[in-house]
XYZ file of C-alpha atoms in Angstrom:
534
model
C 3.814 -18.967 -8.869
C 5.883 -17.977 -6.177
C 9.064 -16.540 -7.062
C 11.361 -17.040 -3.986
C 15.006 -14.437 -3.337
C 16.892 -13.973 -0.497
C 15.460 -10.892 -0.600
C 11.376 -11.459 -0.730
C 9.132 -13.254 -2.366
C 5.650 -13.113 -4.385
C 3.272 -15.607 -7.057
C 5.797 -14.708 -9.898
C 8.695 -17.606 -10.971
C 9.532 -15.502 -14.606
C 10.390 -11.920 -15.876
C 7.779 -9.479 -15.784
C 6.792 -6.441 -16.635
C 4.525 -4.049 -15.806
C 0.824 -2.955 -17.691
C -1.902 -0.116 -16.751
C -3.681 -0.865 -19.745
C -5.411 -4.399 -20.356
C -8.501 -6.118 -23.140
C -8.635 -7.912 -18.915
C -8.924 -4.336 -16.677
C -11.167 -1.810 -17.098
C -11.612 1.224 -15.687
C -13.240 4.053 -17.519
C -16.903 2.970 -16.939
C -17.485 7.077 -17.373
C -15.976 7.190 -20.413
C -17.179 4.571 -22.300
C -21.051 5.449 -20.601
C -20.791 8.485 -22.267
C -19.323 7.314 -26.300
C -22.255 4.856 -25.645
C -24.507 7.867 -26.137
C -22.664 9.101 -28.999
C -23.178 8.272 -32.250
C -19.197 6.790 -32.011
C -17.809 3.175 -32.241
C -17.235 2.460 -28.279
C -14.216 2.085 -27.510
C -13.268 -1.275 -26.032
C -9.835 -0.610 -24.936
C -9.346 0.359 -21.429
C -8.249 3.027 -19.984
C -6.235 4.852 -16.497
C -8.377 6.705 -14.689
C -8.222 10.079 -15.214
C -10.007 13.527 -12.710
C -10.108 15.190 -16.169
C -12.853 13.282 -17.348
C -16.000 14.630 -17.180
C -18.078 11.784 -14.965
C -21.321 14.189 -13.333
C -24.143 12.359 -14.909
C -23.134 8.785 -14.094
C -25.661 7.243 -11.639
C -24.679 3.878 -9.584
C -27.617 4.491 -7.987
C -29.296 2.405 -10.480
C -27.262 -1.030 -10.066
C -28.847 -3.058 -7.461
C -26.329 -4.000 -4.585
C -24.590 -7.489 -4.686
C -22.386 -9.447 -2.612
C -19.982 -12.875 -3.200
C -22.140 -14.922 -1.734
C -25.604 -14.194 -4.456
C -23.663 -14.343 -7.401
C -21.857 -18.008 -6.715
C -23.989 -19.437 -9.017
C -23.717 -17.267 -11.613
C -22.078 -19.026 -14.524
C -20.603 -15.183 -15.843
C -19.058 -12.400 -13.974
C -22.406 -10.229 -13.523
C -22.523 -7.050 -14.702
C -24.784 -3.987 -13.995
C -24.068 -4.124 -10.611
C -22.244 -2.604 -7.322
C -20.677 -4.752 -4.701
C -18.464 -4.085 -1.582
C -14.571 -4.394 -2.747
C -14.141 -7.672 -0.647
C -17.154 -9.267 -2.648
C -15.813 -8.007 -6.300
C -11.813 -10.035 -4.752
C -13.914 -12.725 -3.165
C -15.715 -13.432 -6.578
C -12.451 -13.227 -8.811
C -11.307 -15.922 -6.806
C -14.081 -18.230 -5.326
C -16.779 -17.919 -7.870
C -17.057 -21.728 -8.329
C -18.396 -21.294 -12.052
C -15.128 -18.709 -13.057
C -12.878 -18.093 -9.737
C -9.898 -17.937 -10.533
C -8.913 -21.084 -7.682
C -11.429 -23.386 -9.125
C -10.887 -22.865 -12.311
C -7.122 -21.675 -12.784
C -4.347 -21.675 -10.608
C -2.294 -25.090 -10.517
C -0.059 -25.486 -7.535
C 3.121 -26.696 -8.705
C 3.979 -30.179 -7.230
C 6.889 -32.712 -6.900
C 5.084 -35.524 -7.069
C 6.500 -38.505 -5.639
C 10.605 -37.254 -5.671
C 11.282 -34.594 -3.095
C 14.285 -32.370 -3.639
C 17.910 -34.648 -3.254
C 19.074 -30.769 -0.861
C 22.262 -32.802 -0.257
C 23.431 -33.793 -3.473
C 23.400 -30.120 -4.773
C 25.990 -27.887 -4.301
C 24.662 -24.507 -4.231
C 21.106 -22.393 -4.913
C 21.963 -21.753 -8.056
C 22.100 -25.489 -8.304
C 18.459 -25.831 -6.481
C 16.658 -22.929 -8.611
C 17.548 -24.842 -12.129
C 16.350 -28.332 -10.923
C 13.101 -26.374 -9.564
C 12.794 -24.194 -13.697
C 12.896 -28.213 -14.775
C 10.036 -29.027 -12.709
C 7.771 -26.615 -13.884
C 8.825 -27.383 -17.573
C 7.674 -30.552 -16.967
C 4.451 -28.083 -16.678
C 4.311 -27.159 -20.538
C 4.599 -24.178 -22.072
C 1.615 -22.049 -22.158
C -0.087 -20.921 -25.045
C 0.157 -18.111 -27.323
C -3.540 -16.890 -26.598
C -5.309 -16.005 -23.576
C -3.812 -15.739 -20.422
C -1.513 -19.208 -19.323
C -0.882 -22.013 -17.161
C -1.931 -20.185 -13.669
C 0.667 -21.556 -11.777
C 2.782 -20.955 -8.811
C 4.577 -22.660 -5.778
C 4.647 -22.293 -1.928
C 7.431 -23.636 0.536
C 5.357 -26.675 1.273
C 5.782 -28.016 -2.210
C 9.543 -27.192 -2.352
C 10.226 -28.286 0.217
C 8.796 -31.635 1.611
C 8.363 -33.217 3.789
C 11.008 -31.730 5.779
C 9.109 -27.780 5.772
C 5.802 -30.357 6.770
C 7.522 -31.871 9.054
C 9.283 -28.745 11.115
C 5.402 -27.629 11.584
C 4.133 -31.155 12.576
C 7.406 -31.228 15.372
C 5.800 -27.723 16.604
C 2.147 -29.016 16.481
C 3.637 -32.334 18.824
C 6.085 -30.215 20.743
C 2.909 -28.356 22.654
C 0.891 -30.603 22.240
C 3.138 -33.498 24.328
C 3.515 -30.335 27.265
C -0.237 -29.893 27.637
C -3.193 -32.444 26.621
C -1.214 -35.643 26.064
C -3.073 -38.406 27.023
C -5.748 -36.617 28.139
C -6.901 -35.309 25.190
C -6.258 -36.274 21.389
C -4.763 -34.673 19.422
C -7.032 -32.447 17.263
C -6.150 -30.196 13.798
C -7.808 -28.167 11.438
C -6.658 -26.299 7.911
C -8.053 -24.077 6.443
C -7.142 -24.046 2.437
C -5.214 -27.214 2.459
C -3.777 -27.286 -1.391
C -2.432 -30.203 -3.662
C -2.778 -32.031 0.543
C 1.114 -31.911 1.105
C 1.538 -29.840 4.247
C -1.447 -32.399 5.691
C 0.433 -35.840 3.869
C 3.464 -34.792 5.630
C 2.466 -33.718 9.489
C 0.793 -36.916 9.897
C 3.817 -38.759 8.287
C 5.834 -37.851 10.627
C 3.412 -38.539 13.323
C 2.750 -41.884 12.696
C 6.611 -42.643 12.111
C 7.724 -41.281 15.112
C 4.880 -40.862 17.607
C 2.681 -43.592 16.721
C 1.483 -43.132 20.413
C 0.025 -38.992 19.533
C -0.520 -40.750 16.065
C -3.355 -43.047 17.353
C -5.456 -39.695 19.419
C -4.878 -37.971 16.360
C -7.939 -36.666 14.462
C -7.150 -34.433 11.276
C -9.691 -32.513 9.520
C -9.758 -29.853 6.617
C -11.803 -27.023 5.578
C -11.457 -26.094 1.893
C -13.359 -24.179 -0.895
C -12.144 -25.893 -3.432
C -14.778 -29.072 -5.173
C -10.568 -29.802 -7.140
C -8.718 -29.846 -4.592
C -11.503 -31.761 -2.011
C -11.183 -34.348 -4.687
C -7.730 -34.708 -4.647
C -7.264 -34.371 -0.740
C -9.036 -37.088 -0.475
C -7.587 -39.755 -3.396
C -4.262 -38.508 -1.711
C -4.833 -38.352 1.672
C -7.967 -40.923 3.223
C -5.875 -44.253 1.960
C -3.234 -43.463 4.265
C -3.730 -41.950 7.070
C -7.893 -42.349 8.159
C -7.718 -40.462 10.754
C -8.594 -37.492 7.615
C -11.713 -35.572 7.213
C -12.136 -33.250 4.982
C -15.030 -30.499 4.258
C -16.084 -28.697 1.523
C -16.734 -25.327 2.444
C -15.583 -21.678 3.192
C -14.448 -21.523 6.933
C -16.408 -18.516 6.720
C -19.695 -20.666 6.413
C -18.479 -22.575 9.647
C -21.178 -23.510 12.083
C -19.439 -26.733 14.000
C -19.112 -25.820 17.252
C -15.016 -28.039 18.206
C -15.000 -27.717 22.267
C -11.687 -30.050 22.641
C -8.609 -27.762 22.293
C -7.279 -27.811 18.799
C -4.830 -26.290 16.330
C -5.603 -24.259 14.060
C -3.411 -24.455 10.943
C -3.816 -21.074 8.026
C -0.459 -21.875 5.767
C -0.116 -19.457 2.969
C -4.201 -18.987 2.938
C -4.292 -15.868 4.291
C -3.182 -13.806 1.687
C -6.088 -14.604 -0.906
C -9.111 -13.155 2.120
C -10.191 -10.833 0.648
C -9.646 -6.879 2.347
C -12.292 -3.215 1.790
C -11.268 -0.220 0.745
C -11.446 2.463 3.125
C -10.041 5.764 2.174
C -10.244 9.426 4.255
C -12.331 12.721 3.641
C -9.859 14.644 4.613
C -12.131 18.050 5.096
C -13.988 15.468 7.976
C -11.733 12.967 8.889
C -14.842 10.414 8.489
C -14.325 6.784 6.188
C -15.387 6.242 3.331
C -15.928 2.427 1.774
C -15.347 0.961 -1.765
C -17.405 -0.014 -3.605
C -16.934 -2.010 -7.517
C -19.594 -0.988 -10.001
C -20.102 -2.327 -12.915
C -21.767 -1.563 -15.802
C -23.228 -3.362 -18.138
C -20.359 -3.633 -21.219
C -18.574 -5.368 -18.047
C -16.184 -2.208 -17.630
C -15.445 -1.310 -13.425
C -15.037 1.793 -12.075
C -14.919 2.421 -7.809
C -17.344 4.509 -6.207
C -17.206 6.358 -1.900
C -19.920 6.078 -0.127
C -19.823 6.688 3.781
C -19.792 3.380 5.296
C -22.423 1.417 6.564
C -20.929 -2.299 5.468
C -20.945 -3.067 9.497
C -17.056 -5.658 9.016
C -16.041 -1.876 8.166
C -17.366 -0.937 10.690
C -16.399 -3.027 13.793
C -12.359 -3.049 11.830
C -12.219 0.337 12.252
C -14.069 0.339 16.007
C -10.945 -1.995 16.782
C -8.318 -0.064 14.922
C -9.672 2.406 17.000
C -9.255 0.791 20.079
C -5.691 -0.316 19.797
C -3.990 2.654 19.070
C -3.325 1.275 14.964
C -2.644 4.769 12.952
C -5.142 5.301 10.342
C -3.141 6.430 6.846
C -3.440 9.936 7.676
C -0.006 12.758 8.158
C -0.701 13.432 12.092
C -0.105 16.844 11.764
C -3.363 17.063 8.878
C -5.440 14.934 11.378
C -5.321 16.896 14.470
C -5.312 20.372 12.175
C -8.543 21.327 10.741
C -6.415 23.978 9.706
C -3.557 22.875 7.626
C -6.502 20.380 6.085
C -8.399 23.615 4.535
C -5.048 25.003 3.592
C -3.458 21.701 1.750
C -7.113 20.745 0.008
C -6.028 24.086 -2.043
C -3.560 23.630 -3.170
C -3.208 22.153 -6.890
C -4.513 18.935 -7.744
C -4.955 17.545 -4.262
C -7.453 14.382 -4.230
C -9.989 15.109 -1.700
C -9.812 12.317 0.266
C -6.985 10.313 1.531
C -4.068 7.626 -0.456
C -6.933 4.184 -0.863
C -6.159 1.668 1.992
C -6.399 -2.018 2.110
C -8.480 -3.743 4.741
C -7.824 -7.023 6.663
C -11.516 -7.592 6.796
C -11.753 -11.131 5.604
C -9.356 -11.619 7.714
C -11.005 -9.964 10.857
C -13.748 -11.925 10.190
C -11.835 -15.634 10.636
C -10.731 -14.759 13.845
C -14.181 -14.463 15.149
C -15.098 -17.922 13.833
C -11.870 -19.112 16.077
C -12.950 -17.183 18.478
C -16.758 -18.696 18.617
C -16.114 -22.471 17.267
C -12.607 -23.639 18.728
C -12.347 -21.361 21.918
C -9.745 -23.822 23.265
C -7.844 -24.103 19.691
C -3.770 -22.735 19.883
C -3.545 -20.926 16.079
C -0.368 -21.187 13.394
C -0.228 -18.798 10.951
C 1.934 -17.929 8.333
C 2.373 -15.535 5.215
C 3.428 -13.012 3.753
C 4.731 -10.261 5.472
C 5.493 -8.076 2.407
C 5.371 -7.871 -1.399
C 6.610 -6.479 -4.368
C 5.232 -5.565 -7.587
C 1.892 -4.257 -5.422
C -0.899 -1.907 -7.034
C -0.380 1.443 -5.662
C -2.164 2.298 -2.052
C -1.894 0.803 1.456
C -1.327 -2.267 1.982
C -1.980 -3.146 -1.559
C -2.186 -6.062 -2.613
C 0.103 -7.773 -6.172
C -2.465 -8.899 -8.985
C -0.584 -10.655 -11.242
C -1.332 -13.005 -13.950
C 0.530 -15.281 -16.076
C 0.849 -13.800 -20.031
C 3.302 -16.654 -23.133
C 4.563 -17.563 -19.857
C 5.151 -14.245 -18.825
C 4.089 -13.478 -15.338
C 2.632 -9.540 -15.974
C 2.274 -7.658 -12.506
C -0.608 -5.288 -12.778
C -1.577 -1.683 -11.655
C -5.298 -1.906 -10.773
C -7.364 -4.405 -8.916
C -10.296 -3.889 -11.821
C -9.569 -6.746 -13.255
C -11.536 -9.549 -15.684
C -12.871 -11.642 -12.539
C -11.155 -15.321 -12.446
C -7.838 -14.644 -14.679
C -5.870 -12.963 -12.253
C -3.952 -13.981 -8.947
C -5.251 -11.053 -6.025
C -3.064 -11.554 -2.350
C -1.994 -9.430 -0.123
C 0.620 -8.835 2.628
C 0.001 -8.989 6.316
C 1.244 -6.498 9.034
C 1.596 -9.298 11.595
C 2.448 -6.636 14.824
C -1.521 -5.375 13.986
C -2.202 -9.296 13.428
C -1.112 -10.271 16.244
C -2.907 -7.296 18.047
C -6.139 -7.659 16.509
C -6.305 -11.285 17.474
C -5.245 -11.555 21.588
C -7.720 -8.529 21.595
C -10.867 -11.002 20.019
C -9.577 -13.636 21.916
C -9.744 -11.177 25.069
C -13.751 -10.529 24.279
C -16.114 -13.226 25.753
C -16.907 -15.787 24.302
C -19.689 -15.558 21.829
C -22.845 -18.341 22.251
C -23.179 -19.909 19.076
C -26.709 -19.762 18.924
C -28.021 -22.808 16.986
C -24.577 -24.095 16.513
C -23.466 -27.781 16.039
C -20.661 -29.662 18.262
C -18.551 -31.274 16.574
C -18.030 -33.916 19.549
C -19.836 -34.189 23.029
C -17.448 -32.853 25.907
C -15.241 -35.141 27.563
C -15.223 -34.749 31.463
C -11.610 -35.787 31.932
C -8.940 -35.357 35.546
C -7.792 -31.822 34.277
C -10.783 -30.106 32.443
C -13.136 -29.718 35.815
C -15.011 -26.658 34.940
C -12.666 -23.602 36.462
C -15.762 -22.268 37.417
C -16.065 -22.798 41.490
C -12.508 -22.259 41.604
C -12.191 -18.580 39.806
C -11.894 -16.854 43.157
C -8.132 -18.885 43.357
C -7.400 -18.083 40.039
C -5.357 -15.154 41.176
C -4.235 -16.673 44.338
C -0.303 -16.563 43.892
C -0.461 -13.192 42.272
C -2.067 -9.185 42.354
C -2.489 -9.370 38.588
C -2.379 -11.539 35.279
C 0.323 -11.584 33.149
C 0.679 -9.997 30.712
C 1.878 -12.498 28.676
C -0.424 -14.417 29.373
C -4.476 -14.607 28.094
C -7.887 -14.639 30.964
C -8.653 -18.668 31.546
C -11.434 -20.682 30.113
C -14.358 -21.530 31.746
C -13.630 -25.530 32.255
C -9.808 -25.098 31.445
C -7.626 -25.835 34.844
C -4.421 -26.688 35.621
C -3.079 -30.067 37.233
C -3.572 -27.961 40.566
C -7.070 -27.494 40.139
C -6.319 -23.690 39.579
C -7.166 -22.213 36.486
C -4.135 -21.042 33.567
C -3.906 -18.697 31.405
C -3.272 -19.200 27.124
C 0.136 -18.157 26.429
C -0.035 -15.664 24.103
C 0.847 -15.395 20.899
C 4.459 -14.244 19.416
C 5.452 -13.207 15.737
C 8.480 -15.191 14.232
C 9.796 -14.688 11.161
C 10.482 -17.851 8.572
C 13.834 -18.277 9.749
C 13.357 -18.301 13.283
C 10.518 -20.507 13.216
C 12.218 -22.713 12.080
C 15.078 -22.839 13.334
C 13.848 -23.783 16.313
C 11.395 -26.701 14.901
C 13.298 -27.564 11.707
C 16.133 -30.754 10.602
C 17.915 -27.907 9.033
C 20.471 -30.823 7.990
C 18.102 -32.143 5.424
C 17.555 -29.378 3.405
C 21.346 -28.369 3.444
C 23.306 -28.014 0.144
C 26.781 -29.101 -0.368
C 28.539 -25.577 -0.012
C 26.481 -24.937 2.610
C 23.736 -23.041 2.216
C 20.350 -23.688 3.266
C 17.937 -22.256 1.028
C 14.750 -23.675 3.600
C 16.696 -20.985 5.432
C 17.255 -18.346 3.315
C 14.291 -17.950 1.056
C 10.642 -16.675 2.027
C 12.850 -13.872 3.934
C 9.067 -11.515 3.320
C 7.057 -14.905 5.221
C 5.993 -15.035 8.539
C 4.860 -17.128 11.368
C 2.238 -15.954 14.151
C 1.855 -18.548 17.047
């Protein structure tokens, strides 16, 4: 679950303890392999890696390279294999047989009763009320990981949080598309369906004419959550359609203008690990290696993965710096001197790069060419493991949330979630949208193109696109072919902006509904480490 406070939030609620040695995490793969060749009994405790351990005789080439898609059919975590770090994370979180979300995670739900904010004295009393609702889920037993329970602002502040997002979307729709286009909303990772319910209830109550033209499409990877969303939403809002699949496997093209929601989702998107050779500054990709007994290690090889290469090329094009000191980057001589110092590694520190986030942005560009993205998630996290842009890895054990110090943990029992650099995300997003629209070969259309008075092809009018200006405004994207203004001139969509959690809610929320008796407002004061991209 997510801890809330005035400074920062992570998915932990109770008192936390750090540990670096656990029966759930392994990393002394080579040491254990060496012991296995002797007559000594194997030690099943797992140890932190040490540069002093002799590992020269370890041969990773004998293991098969696999990916998360190939592992979906397996009923147990794989052994004697190697995989990219993102595939290890995806398998740990989403494998349908033993993954964290299909089998362990429980999303906190206030059921049919929301908090009566006006009756609460202050934020301390509000937190006590949250604790009471958590207690209703029962205590953990004393063997093995406990109930993996966490919450989101959607659940804590329902229905007012969902109403704020609904108001944002409706305002944009009324300004640009009503009444000529349908109100089309896509949501990925809809959880309990609470956000969808609150959005649709608000539209139905406040904008009935808009509701009549609303289509709400959920894309959900969890079979359990798909069943829950169907039971919860379909009888109340027939406009809801739910697809049980990963957004990364999406193949339907949406030609209409649409709004794309990703709330508290991308923090669980898998990342890869990259380190830079301090002699040559060449990048190296991380591979998780799992031996026959289920012990883990990470090895680094030259970058061969196309997605990692694409991310590194994009970062270079955008001018985002690599995590190596500028002086070392500029001077090969200084790097040689630095490398002669005692205990200095031959590679830079681990950097977690958002390769799956890049996949999402490409999917949006390809299959949702006229979308408007509303995305919100963590911008920073406490208790992260070592590394640049590193995740929090944690589980709940004996009623206590326990953050780990390593990524190499038993698949399925641990939540793995990342912060997002929203300014870099905005740069990536705008750069990808500025690229020529790809032709999704074989992609099916979700609905036929509709020809309406303001949806004419812009190609015959392309010469007039800059008639009143010598250049395209810097805060606008280049026009999408097929989109024209009422005057007949092609227009460019406004570029995305980054907002703090409070800035977004101050713009769109009815804050009087979540204000406590002493004037505090937890919907504004909590989640200070969350941002919006819109």
